[in-house]
Amino acid sequence: MCGIVGYVGTEPAAPVLLSALHDLEYRGYDSAGIAVLEPDGGVVSITKREGKLANLEAALNALDASAATTGIGHTRWATHGRPSDINAHPHRSCAGEVVVIHNGIVENYAELRARLRAEGHEFVSETDTETIAHLMEGLVKSGRSLLDALRITCSQLEGSQAILAMSPTQPGIIVAARVGNAGGIVLGYGKDEMVLASDLAAVLPRTRQVAFLADGQVAEITKTGARYVNEHGSPVDVPVREIDIDPASALKGQYPHFMLKEIMEQPESLSDTIQSLVSQEPPEVHCADLGPAEARLASIDRVVLIGMGTSLHAAMIGRRFIEELAGIPAEVDNASEFRYRDPILGPNALVVSVSQSGETVDVLEAMNVARAAGALQVTICNTQGAQTTRVAHGTVYTRAGLERGVASTKCFTTAIAALYALALRLGLAKGRLGPGELRERIQDLTRVPDAVGRALDDMGVYTRLADQYHEAEHLLVLGRGLAFPVALEGALKMKEISYVHAEGYAAGEMKHGPIALIDPSFLTVAIATTHALRSKIVSNIEQVQARGGRVIAVITEGDAHVTRLADQCIEIPAVAPLLEPIVATVPMQLLSYAMALRRGCDVDQPRNLAKTVTVE
Ligand code: AGP
């Protein structure tokens, strides 16, 4: 969940690292730190501060490190040891021979620490990471290269890790290792420089030529390139590829927050995603990255969709698409539950994982379970080359561009569009979709970006609602059918960024318990659009109102009946029934954003959260 970055080149490393840390801060903001080293070695200069990056930035103003052209930097999401200056990364060994930053958990750190202490090592922090520096130091002192020292150290660590290390004894070198699914390391190949980081956002400003470290690989990076070995020390080839993401998408532009920018980008992200997956004349579904999965789609007789958080909600919607468009029985499971079951997956089962980052540890572990069971796997992902795309047989990429807000928005709606395309592809493979229906379904999909654009038109509605309801501490979001996952997603957005206790409920459940909560101070949002079993949800609205509760309804444009009934209504344009969830998601995104602003919350860096969850 932490952000890690390294730089070896010809420019002063500190400003490069700091700029990259801005791009990674969404991964953790309990503390930040950098370590830099001059080309001829000497002493490593470490600066680290508790709290947000601004604190580190202020401390670095006093540092003259212009001659240091190698360095590593870290933003921390604390696991072992409370947030503090001392527990901030980088960590160094006693003699200062090795400096380390780390993302992951050293599960056996207590035993290692006890052993190292008995050998005379003195620890200064409470972190698990410091054990890595001490372990490496012994190996470096015995004459091992830094690469070997890291590789051998990794073999002694339990758990998943992504590690960067450097040493004044071997200047101009950074070593990097990935063990398990604690998060990726992207290596960027620049001109006379290499930059490596937890994710693309921090690499793209300097280069689009990148390589991804796979599980078990260790790399040695100098300013002219990298060499790679596997866990046994044998050389391995790691392909370098060009990434076609515009680095400008990593900037906030005219918007005060990434989240608002990303909400507003949805028409374009959807349009890019849809155009990459389907064409209208002739009506075709491309899904060009399905790879070896393509030929096996016709034999699929069951689909299991998995994901976490927002991506799980997208999977729930995808399930309905697959049942309706492909006629294949489909089910959804939370990846963190699926991975600990012994799922029964026959030879003709397809597991569809949804993960915008492609690095979420529970999804990756669930995919390993599916792989062991021999299932065909397709992943829906927004990050080219991410780990999920390497595990699955095929990928359906969303084209949302970089998503920086911790609260996922455009990646949710584009994942729904991608799942729709995959369901059409399955429907074709099963011979269930004729040319006429395919044309119609594709037309429905291509109308969605415009409808989302119109749903985004009036921010004023949300500002007024937030003014009125910003003191609400509890919120029920009700939806039926395809609007149920929309309700879950809306409640998650509200919880994440405005800290209002919000629950998404299948509206039919309301009478089975939650209705006891309703009193005149209680706020309910009802997704009451035309295709969300509207007549049924209208009864729910009446039941809430009969008990004095207040109701905001999300309705289809021109629905006079619900307009009269609810306290306030938010209108969205009509689209095809199956695609309504994409448009119906927008109001809760904007309401959550407006509530967060009104309540003075940090929209892009909500407390306790990290964008990519790479630890259990
Ligand atoms: C979304 O707002 C959340 N930040 C979170 O639920 C997220 O969707 C989840 O962690 C899954 O991430 P992934 O799509 O990268 O796998």
Short mmCIF file of C-alpha atoms in Angstrom, two decimals, residues 76-558:
data_model
loop_
_atom_site.label_atom_id
_atom_site.label_comp_id
_atom_site.label_asym_id
_atom_site.label_seq_id
_atom_site.Cartn_x
_atom_site.Cartn_y
_atom_site.Cartn_z
CA ARG A 76 4.11 5.10 4.04
CA TRP A 77 0.84 3.42 4.90
CA ALA A 78 1.74 2.17 8.36
CA THR A 79 1.46 -1.53 9.22
CA HIS A 80 4.21 -2.27 11.76
CA GLY A 81 5.03 0.65 14.01
CA ARG A 82 2.94 3.80 14.45
CA PRO A 83 3.42 6.72 12.07
CA SER A 84 6.51 8.66 13.29
CA ASP A 85 9.78 10.14 11.99
CA ILE A 86 11.69 7.11 13.25
CA ASN A 87 9.37 4.55 11.69
CA ALA A 88 9.32 6.43 8.37
CA HIS A 89 11.27 4.83 5.52
CA PRO A 90 14.07 4.66 4.35
CA HIS A 91 15.61 2.42 7.00
CA ARG A 92 19.30 1.69 7.28
CA SER A 93 21.46 -1.02 8.81
CA CYS A 94 23.58 -0.19 11.88
CA ALA A 95 26.75 0.59 9.96
CA GLY A 96 24.79 2.43 7.28
CA GLU A 97 25.94 -0.02 4.62
CA VAL A 98 22.43 -0.69 3.32
CA VAL A 99 19.40 1.59 2.97
CA VAL A 100 16.01 0.09 2.26
CA ILE A 101 12.43 1.05 1.42
CA HIS A 102 9.66 -1.48 1.37
CA ASN A 103 6.03 -2.19 0.57
CA GLY A 104 4.55 -5.32 2.15
CA ILE A 105 4.82 -7.17 5.44
CA VAL A 106 7.74 -9.26 6.70
CA GLU A 107 5.55 -11.79 8.49
CA ASN A 108 8.45 -13.42 10.37
CA TYR A 109 10.03 -10.12 11.35
CA ALA A 110 9.80 -10.83 15.10
CA GLU A 111 11.93 -14.00 14.82
CA LEU A 112 14.38 -12.32 12.43
CA ARG A 113 14.69 -9.33 14.73
CA ALA A 114 15.38 -11.52 17.75
CA ARG A 115 18.03 -13.44 15.84
CA LEU A 116 19.70 -10.29 14.51
CA ARG A 117 19.65 -8.69 17.96
CA ALA A 118 21.36 -11.77 19.37
CA GLU A 119 24.02 -11.30 16.66
CA GLY A 120 24.61 -7.73 17.86
CA HIS A 121 22.41 -5.68 15.51
CA GLU A 122 20.78 -2.64 17.08
CA PHE A 123 17.33 -1.62 15.89
CA VAL A 124 16.10 1.95 16.00
CA SER A 125 12.57 1.62 14.59
CA GLU A 126 9.55 -0.56 15.36
CA THR A 127 9.17 -1.58 11.71
CA ASP A 128 9.43 -4.95 10.05
CA THR A 129 11.34 -3.24 7.20
CA GLU A 130 14.45 -2.55 9.25
CA THR A 131 15.16 -6.29 9.47
CA ILE A 132 15.70 -6.29 5.69
CA ALA A 133 18.48 -3.69 5.96
CA HIS A 134 20.21 -5.63 8.74
CA LEU A 135 19.97 -8.93 6.89
CA MET A 136 21.41 -7.38 3.73
CA GLU A 137 24.23 -5.69 5.60
CA GLY A 138 25.72 -8.99 6.74
CA LEU A 139 25.76 -10.24 3.16
CA VAL A 140 27.22 -7.03 1.72
CA LYS A 141 29.96 -7.06 4.33
CA SER A 142 30.81 -10.63 3.36
CA GLY A 143 31.48 -9.42 -0.18
CA ARG A 144 28.17 -10.18 -1.88
CA SER A 145 26.89 -7.83 -4.57
CA LEU A 146 23.87 -5.77 -3.57
CA LEU A 147 21.79 -7.81 -6.03
CA ASP A 148 22.80 -11.08 -4.41
CA ALA A 149 22.36 -9.65 -0.93
CA LEU A 150 18.77 -8.68 -1.72
CA ARG A 151 17.99 -11.96 -3.44
CA ILE A 152 19.32 -14.04 -0.56
CA THR A 153 17.59 -11.82 1.99
CA CYS A 154 14.26 -12.27 0.17
CA SER A 155 14.58 -16.02 0.58
CA GLN A 156 14.58 -15.51 4.36
CA LEU A 157 11.47 -13.32 4.44
CA GLU A 158 7.94 -14.65 4.85
CA GLY A 159 5.09 -12.76 3.21
CA SER A 160 4.85 -10.61 0.12
CA GLN A 161 7.26 -7.76 -0.46
CA ALA A 162 8.38 -5.10 -2.91
CA ILE A 163 11.80 -3.79 -1.88
CA LEU A 164 14.30 -1.20 -3.13
CA ALA A 165 17.77 -0.91 -1.63
CA MET A 166 21.05 0.92 -2.22
CA SER A 167 24.46 1.07 -0.56
CA PRO A 168 27.27 3.63 -0.32
CA THR A 169 29.66 0.72 -0.90
CA GLN A 170 28.16 0.13 -4.36
CA PRO A 171 27.20 3.62 -5.64
CA GLY A 172 25.20 4.24 -8.79
CA ILE A 173 23.16 1.09 -8.23
CA ILE A 174 19.66 0.43 -6.91
CA VAL A 175 18.39 -3.09 -6.46
CA ALA A 176 14.73 -4.05 -6.49
CA ALA A 177 12.85 -7.23 -5.65
CA ARG A 178 9.30 -8.41 -5.89
CA VAL A 179 8.17 -11.34 -3.79
CA GLY A 180 4.53 -12.39 -4.03
CA ASN A 181 1.70 -9.95 -4.47
CA ALA A 182 2.59 -7.04 -2.22
CA GLY A 183 2.50 -4.68 -5.16
CA GLY A 184 4.30 -4.16 -8.38
CA ILE A 185 7.52 -2.46 -9.33
CA VAL A 186 7.59 -0.66 -12.67
CA LEU A 187 11.01 0.09 -14.16
CA GLY A 188 11.18 3.08 -16.49
CA TYR A 189 13.97 3.26 -19.08
CA GLY A 190 14.90 6.92 -19.67
CA LYS A 191 17.80 8.60 -21.47
CA ASP A 192 20.85 8.13 -19.22
CA GLU A 193 18.53 7.40 -16.33
CA MET A 194 16.30 4.73 -14.84
CA VAL A 195 13.33 5.38 -12.62
CA LEU A 196 11.45 2.67 -10.78
CA ALA A 197 8.28 2.94 -8.76
CA SER A 198 5.25 1.18 -7.34
CA ASP A 199 3.15 2.31 -10.24
CA LEU A 200 3.10 3.92 -13.60
CA ALA A 201 1.94 7.31 -12.36
CA ALA A 202 5.40 8.04 -10.98
CA VAL A 203 7.31 6.73 -13.99
CA LEU A 204 5.33 8.21 -16.89
CA PRO A 205 6.46 11.82 -16.39
CA ARG A 206 10.00 10.66 -17.29
CA THR A 207 9.51 7.82 -19.78
CA ARG A 208 6.96 5.56 -21.43
CA GLN A 209 9.42 2.68 -21.94
CA VAL A 210 8.72 0.39 -19.02
CA ALA A 211 9.20 -3.13 -17.70
CA PHE A 212 7.33 -4.84 -14.85
CA LEU A 213 9.03 -6.96 -12.23
CA ALA A 214 7.33 -10.34 -11.79
CA ASP A 215 7.04 -12.39 -8.61
CA GLY A 216 10.45 -13.73 -7.60
CA GLN A 217 12.49 -11.41 -9.82
CA VAL A 218 15.30 -9.20 -8.58
CA ALA A 219 16.76 -6.34 -10.61
CA GLU A 220 19.97 -4.32 -10.50
CA ILE A 221 19.52 -0.86 -11.96
CA THR A 222 22.18 1.59 -13.11
CA LYS A 223 21.64 4.76 -15.13
CA THR A 224 22.17 2.82 -18.37
CA GLY A 225 19.72 -0.03 -17.79
CA ALA A 226 18.81 -3.05 -15.74
CA ARG A 227 19.72 -6.70 -15.38
CA TYR A 228 17.34 -9.23 -13.93
CA VAL A 229 17.68 -12.54 -12.11
CA ASN A 230 15.19 -14.98 -10.70
CA GLU A 231 15.08 -16.15 -7.09
CA HIS A 232 17.89 -18.65 -7.81
CA GLY A 233 20.16 -15.99 -9.27
CA SER A 234 19.81 -17.11 -12.90
CA PRO A 235 19.51 -14.29 -15.45
CA VAL A 236 16.00 -13.67 -16.83
CA ASP A 237 14.68 -11.51 -19.66
CA VAL A 238 12.08 -8.95 -18.74
CA PRO A 239 10.42 -7.36 -21.77
CA VAL A 240 10.41 -3.58 -22.15
CA ARG A 241 7.21 -2.14 -23.59
CA GLU A 242 5.89 1.26 -24.56
CA ILE A 243 2.89 2.50 -22.57
CA ASP A 244 0.34 4.58 -24.43
CA ILE A 245 -1.01 6.69 -21.57
CA ASP A 246 -0.79 10.46 -21.81
CA PRO A 247 1.30 11.66 -18.82
CA ALA A 248 -0.93 14.77 -18.69
CA SER A 249 -3.70 12.53 -17.34
CA ALA A 250 -1.64 12.35 -14.14
CA LEU A 251 -2.22 16.07 -13.52
CA LYS A 252 -5.16 17.72 -11.79
CA GLY A 253 -5.51 20.43 -14.42
CA GLN A 254 -8.28 22.92 -13.65
CA TYR A 255 -9.84 20.73 -10.94
CA PRO A 256 -9.35 21.16 -7.19
CA HIS A 257 -9.30 17.39 -6.65
CA PHE A 258 -8.36 14.31 -8.65
CA MET A 259 -11.66 12.75 -7.67
CA LEU A 260 -13.69 15.53 -9.29
CA LYS A 261 -11.46 15.50 -12.35
CA GLU A 262 -11.91 11.75 -12.70
CA ILE A 263 -15.68 11.94 -12.21
CA MET A 264 -15.85 14.60 -14.92
CA GLU A 265 -13.62 12.56 -17.25
CA GLN A 266 -16.10 9.70 -17.34
CA PRO A 267 -17.72 10.50 -20.70
CA GLU A 268 -14.28 10.47 -22.36
CA SER A 269 -13.02 7.43 -20.45
CA LEU A 270 -16.17 5.53 -21.33
CA SER A 271 -15.97 6.57 -24.93
CA ASP A 272 -12.30 5.50 -25.18
CA THR A 273 -13.07 2.17 -23.50
CA ILE A 274 -16.12 1.45 -25.63
CA GLN A 275 -14.40 2.39 -28.90
CA SER A 276 -11.51 0.09 -28.06
CA LEU A 277 -13.84 -2.85 -27.47
CA VAL A 278 -16.67 -2.60 -29.99
CA SER A 279 -17.39 -1.14 -33.42
CA GLN A 280 -20.76 -0.25 -34.89
CA GLU A 281 -20.28 -0.71 -38.65
CA PRO A 282 -20.08 -3.64 -38.92
CA PRO A 283 -21.22 -4.42 -35.36
CA GLU A 284 -18.31 -6.28 -33.78
CA VAL A 285 -16.84 -6.96 -30.39
CA HIS A 286 -13.03 -6.86 -30.43
CA CYS A 287 -11.63 -7.50 -26.94
CA ALA A 288 -8.21 -7.72 -28.60
CA ASP A 289 -6.31 -8.84 -25.51
CA LEU A 290 -8.32 -11.99 -24.78
CA GLY A 291 -5.37 -14.04 -26.03
CA PRO A 292 -5.68 -17.80 -25.52
CA ALA A 293 -8.96 -17.27 -23.61
CA GLU A 294 -10.72 -16.35 -26.87
CA ALA A 295 -10.76 -19.86 -28.33
CA ARG A 296 -12.16 -21.38 -25.12
CA LEU A 297 -15.12 -19.04 -24.62
CA ALA A 298 -17.57 -21.25 -26.52
CA SER A 299 -17.07 -24.08 -24.03
CA ILE A 300 -17.74 -21.99 -20.91
CA ASP A 301 -20.74 -23.20 -18.91
CA ARG A 302 -20.28 -21.23 -15.69
CA VAL A 303 -18.77 -17.88 -14.75
CA VAL A 304 -17.49 -16.73 -11.36
CA LEU A 305 -16.70 -13.02 -11.01
CA ILE A 306 -14.40 -11.77 -8.27
CA GLY A 307 -13.14 -8.39 -7.06
CA MET A 308 -12.83 -6.16 -4.02
CA GLY A 309 -14.55 -2.92 -3.05
CA THR A 310 -15.69 -0.90 -6.02
CA SER A 311 -14.46 -3.54 -8.42
CA LEU A 312 -16.61 -6.12 -6.63
CA HIS A 313 -19.63 -3.89 -7.24
CA ALA A 314 -18.74 -3.75 -10.94
CA ALA A 315 -18.47 -7.55 -10.90
CA MET A 316 -21.99 -7.78 -9.44
CA ILE A 317 -23.31 -5.82 -12.40
CA GLY A 318 -21.20 -7.89 -14.81
CA ARG A 319 -22.82 -11.02 -13.46
CA ARG A 320 -26.21 -9.86 -14.72
CA PHE A 321 -24.75 -8.97 -18.11
CA ILE A 322 -23.29 -12.45 -18.52
CA GLU A 323 -26.54 -14.14 -17.55
CA GLU A 324 -28.69 -11.97 -19.80
CA LEU A 325 -26.44 -11.55 -22.83
CA ALA A 326 -24.64 -14.89 -22.84
CA GLY A 327 -27.16 -17.09 -21.00
CA ILE A 328 -24.41 -18.56 -18.82
CA PRO A 329 -25.02 -19.06 -15.08
CA ALA A 330 -22.87 -16.57 -13.25
CA GLU A 331 -22.05 -15.85 -9.62
CA VAL A 332 -20.03 -13.23 -7.78
CA ASP A 333 -17.64 -13.65 -4.90
CA ASN A 334 -15.57 -11.30 -2.81
CA ALA A 335 -11.99 -12.20 -3.73
CA SER A 336 -10.87 -12.22 -0.09
CA GLU A 337 -13.52 -14.88 0.66
CA PHE A 338 -13.06 -16.85 -2.54
CA ARG A 339 -9.33 -17.29 -1.88
CA TYR A 340 -9.99 -19.04 1.43
CA ARG A 341 -12.69 -21.36 0.13
CA ASP A 342 -12.02 -24.44 -1.84
CA PRO A 343 -14.05 -23.28 -4.83
CA ILE A 344 -15.53 -25.94 -7.07
CA LEU A 345 -14.52 -24.92 -10.57
CA GLY A 346 -15.11 -27.37 -13.36
CA PRO A 347 -12.98 -27.44 -16.52
CA ASN A 348 -15.47 -25.20 -18.29
CA ALA A 349 -15.60 -22.52 -15.62
CA LEU A 350 -14.46 -19.00 -16.39
CA VAL A 351 -13.20 -16.80 -13.57
CA VAL A 352 -13.49 -13.09 -14.35
CA SER A 353 -11.50 -10.89 -11.99
CA VAL A 354 -12.05 -7.15 -11.86
CA SER A 355 -9.24 -4.94 -10.57
CA GLN A 356 -8.46 -1.47 -11.87
CA SER A 357 -4.91 -1.58 -10.49
CA GLY A 358 -4.35 -5.23 -11.25
CA GLU A 359 -2.30 -5.40 -8.05
CA THR A 360 -4.85 -5.96 -5.26
CA VAL A 361 -3.43 -8.76 -3.14
CA ASP A 362 -6.73 -10.54 -2.43
CA VAL A 363 -7.62 -10.59 -6.12
CA LEU A 364 -4.21 -11.95 -7.04
CA GLU A 365 -4.40 -14.65 -4.38
CA ALA A 366 -7.92 -15.58 -5.52
CA MET A 367 -6.61 -15.80 -9.08
CA ASN A 368 -3.89 -18.16 -7.88
CA VAL A 369 -6.62 -20.36 -6.37
CA ALA A 370 -8.50 -20.30 -9.69
CA ARG A 371 -5.31 -21.13 -11.55
CA ALA A 372 -4.63 -24.08 -9.28
CA ALA A 373 -8.17 -25.31 -9.97
CA GLY A 374 -7.49 -25.14 -13.70
CA ALA A 375 -10.10 -22.48 -14.52
CA LEU A 376 -9.93 -20.24 -17.55
CA GLN A 377 -9.32 -16.65 -16.42
CA VAL A 378 -10.10 -13.27 -17.90
CA THR A 379 -9.32 -10.08 -16.05
CA ILE A 380 -10.79 -6.60 -16.40
CA CYS A 381 -7.99 -4.13 -15.72
CA ASN A 382 -7.08 -0.48 -16.21
CA THR A 383 -3.32 -0.88 -15.89
CA GLN A 384 -1.37 -2.20 -18.85
CA GLY A 385 0.93 -5.04 -17.89
CA ALA A 386 -0.29 -5.25 -14.27
CA GLN A 387 0.08 -8.51 -12.38
CA THR A 388 -3.53 -9.66 -12.90
CA THR A 389 -3.02 -9.37 -16.65
CA ARG A 390 -0.01 -11.63 -16.40
CA VAL A 391 -1.84 -14.28 -14.41
CA ALA A 392 -5.04 -14.35 -16.48
CA HIS A 393 -5.30 -16.05 -19.87
CA GLY A 394 -6.81 -12.90 -21.31
CA THR A 395 -7.51 -9.28 -20.42
CA VAL A 396 -10.22 -6.79 -21.24
CA TYR A 397 -8.60 -3.41 -20.69
CA THR A 398 -10.51 -0.35 -19.64
CA ARG A 399 -9.20 2.92 -21.06
CA ALA A 400 -9.89 5.19 -18.14
CA GLY A 401 -6.37 6.66 -18.03
CA LEU A 402 -4.64 7.04 -14.69
CA GLU A 403 -6.97 7.15 -11.71
CA ARG A 404 -5.35 9.01 -8.82
CA GLY A 405 -8.26 9.68 -6.45
CA VAL A 406 -8.36 7.01 -3.74
CA ALA A 407 -12.10 6.77 -4.31
CA SER A 408 -12.50 4.93 -7.58
CA THR A 409 -14.92 6.54 -10.03
CA LYS A 410 -14.07 6.37 -13.72
CA CYS A 411 -12.53 2.94 -13.28
CA PHE A 412 -15.88 1.69 -11.93
CA THR A 413 -17.99 2.92 -14.81
CA THR A 414 -15.47 1.84 -17.45
CA ALA A 415 -15.22 -1.61 -15.83
CA ILE A 416 -18.99 -1.95 -16.23
CA ALA A 417 -18.66 -1.05 -19.92
CA ALA A 418 -15.85 -3.59 -20.32
CA LEU A 419 -17.91 -6.29 -18.60
CA TYR A 420 -20.76 -5.54 -21.00
CA ALA A 421 -18.40 -6.00 -23.96
CA LEU A 422 -17.11 -9.27 -22.48
CA ALA A 423 -20.69 -10.49 -21.99
CA LEU A 424 -21.46 -9.66 -25.63
CA ARG A 425 -18.32 -11.56 -26.66
CA LEU A 426 -19.46 -14.56 -24.61
CA GLY A 427 -22.97 -14.24 -26.06
CA LEU A 428 -21.50 -14.43 -29.56
CA ALA A 429 -19.26 -17.38 -28.66
CA LYS A 430 -22.31 -19.23 -27.30
CA GLY A 431 -24.33 -18.42 -30.45
CA ARG A 432 -26.89 -16.60 -28.37
CA LEU A 433 -26.66 -13.17 -29.96
CA GLY A 434 -27.89 -12.68 -33.52
CA PRO A 435 -26.56 -9.82 -35.70
CA GLY A 436 -29.68 -7.71 -35.11
CA GLU A 437 -29.50 -7.89 -31.36
CA LEU A 438 -25.74 -7.36 -31.39
CA ARG A 439 -26.16 -4.17 -33.41
CA GLU A 440 -28.82 -2.92 -31.01
CA ARG A 441 -26.79 -3.76 -27.89
CA ILE A 442 -23.71 -2.04 -29.27
CA GLN A 443 -25.77 1.02 -30.13
CA ASP A 444 -27.09 1.07 -26.56
CA LEU A 445 -23.53 1.03 -25.26
CA THR A 446 -22.28 3.80 -27.50
CA ARG A 447 -25.06 6.12 -26.24
CA VAL A 448 -23.87 5.84 -22.65
CA PRO A 449 -20.95 8.36 -22.63
CA ASP A 450 -23.26 11.14 -23.78
CA ALA A 451 -25.87 10.26 -21.12
CA VAL A 452 -23.15 10.28 -18.44
CA GLY A 453 -22.04 13.69 -19.71
CA ARG A 454 -25.58 15.03 -19.24
CA ALA A 455 -25.80 13.48 -15.76
CA LEU A 456 -22.67 15.47 -14.85
CA ASP A 457 -24.15 18.78 -15.92
CA ASP A 458 -25.34 20.37 -12.70
CA MET A 459 -22.93 20.33 -9.73
CA GLY A 460 -25.14 22.94 -8.07
CA VAL A 461 -27.74 20.31 -7.14
CA TYR A 462 -25.17 18.43 -5.09
CA THR A 463 -23.75 21.50 -3.42
CA ARG A 464 -27.27 22.45 -2.26
CA LEU A 465 -27.99 18.93 -1.02
CA ALA A 466 -24.68 18.89 0.87
CA ASP A 467 -25.52 22.25 2.43
CA GLN A 468 -28.78 20.80 3.67
CA TYR A 469 -27.60 17.36 4.78
CA HIS A 470 -23.93 17.76 5.70
CA GLU A 471 -24.62 17.04 9.34
CA ALA A 472 -26.18 13.64 8.60
CA GLU A 473 -24.19 10.89 10.28
CA HIS A 474 -26.09 7.94 8.82
CA LEU A 475 -27.40 7.21 5.37
CA LEU A 476 -29.23 4.33 3.76
CA VAL A 477 -28.85 3.86 0.02
CA LEU A 478 -31.56 1.62 -1.43
CA GLY A 479 -31.59 -0.12 -4.79
CA ARG A 480 -33.16 -3.15 -6.39
CA GLY A 481 -31.99 -5.35 -9.21
CA LEU A 482 -29.11 -3.75 -11.08
CA ALA A 483 -29.47 -0.70 -8.85
CA PHE A 484 -28.49 -2.74 -5.78
CA PRO A 485 -24.75 -2.75 -6.65
CA VAL A 486 -25.18 0.93 -7.54
CA ALA A 487 -26.51 1.49 -4.00
CA LEU A 488 -23.57 -0.45 -2.51
CA GLU A 489 -21.12 1.58 -4.55
CA GLY A 490 -22.83 4.86 -3.63
CA ALA A 491 -22.67 4.00 0.07
CA LEU A 492 -19.00 3.03 -0.26
CA LYS A 493 -18.16 6.37 -1.89
CA MET A 494 -19.98 8.24 0.90
CA LYS A 495 -18.16 6.29 3.63
CA GLU A 496 -14.75 6.58 2.03
CA ILE A 497 -14.53 10.29 1.46
CA SER A 498 -17.11 12.01 3.67
CA TYR A 499 -16.99 9.58 6.63
CA VAL A 500 -20.79 9.42 6.78
CA HIS A 501 -21.88 5.99 7.95
CA ALA A 502 -23.67 4.83 4.81
CA GLU A 503 -25.12 1.40 4.06
CA GLY A 504 -26.19 0.13 0.67
CA TYR A 505 -29.18 -2.17 0.91
CA ALA A 506 -31.22 -4.28 -1.44
CA ALA A 507 -34.44 -2.32 -1.04
CA GLY A 508 -36.44 -5.50 -0.42
CA GLU A 509 -34.38 -6.06 2.73
CA MET A 510 -35.46 -2.79 4.26
CA LYS A 511 -38.50 -4.19 6.02
CA HIS A 512 -36.37 -6.97 7.48
CA GLY A 513 -34.47 -4.73 9.86
CA PRO A 514 -33.12 -1.43 8.57
CA ILE A 515 -36.56 0.19 8.67
CA ALA A 516 -36.17 0.35 12.46
CA LEU A 517 -33.56 3.07 11.90
CA ILE A 518 -35.94 5.42 10.17
CA ASP A 519 -36.94 8.54 12.08
CA PRO A 520 -37.28 12.20 11.07
CA SER A 521 -33.52 12.72 11.25
CA PHE A 522 -32.69 9.75 9.04
CA LEU A 523 -31.67 10.25 5.41
CA THR A 524 -32.27 7.70 2.65
CA VAL A 525 -31.16 7.81 -0.98
CA ALA A 526 -33.36 5.64 -3.22
CA ILE A 527 -32.20 4.65 -6.70
CA ALA A 528 -35.64 4.83 -8.31
CA THR A 529 -34.81 4.98 -12.02
CA THR A 530 -37.15 3.51 -14.62
CA HIS A 531 -35.47 0.14 -14.91
CA ALA A 532 -34.58 -0.34 -11.24
CA LEU A 533 -37.88 -2.06 -10.38
CA ARG A 534 -39.24 1.44 -9.94
CA SER A 535 -42.72 0.54 -8.75
CA LYS A 536 -41.26 -1.55 -5.94
CA ILE A 537 -38.84 1.11 -4.83
CA VAL A 538 -41.65 3.65 -4.85
CA SER A 539 -43.26 1.56 -2.08
CA ASN A 540 -39.99 1.71 -0.13
CA ILE A 541 -39.92 5.48 -0.46
CA GLU A 542 -43.48 5.66 0.86
CA GLN A 543 -42.58 3.39 3.78
CA VAL A 544 -39.64 5.61 4.74
CA GLN A 545 -41.75 8.73 4.47
CA ALA A 546 -44.58 7.23 6.50
CA ARG A 547 -42.08 7.06 9.37
CA GLY A 548 -40.97 10.66 8.93
CA GLY A 549 -37.66 9.84 7.18
CA ARG A 550 -36.29 12.05 4.44
CA VAL A 551 -35.69 10.71 0.93
CA ILE A 552 -33.51 11.83 -1.94
CA ALA A 553 -34.50 9.87 -5.07
CA VAL A 554 -32.35 9.28 -8.13
CA ILE A 555 -34.89 9.20 -10.96
CA THR A 556 -35.07 9.02 -14.73
CA GLU A 557 -35.66 12.44 -16.34
CA GLY A 558 -39.31 13.50 -16.27
#
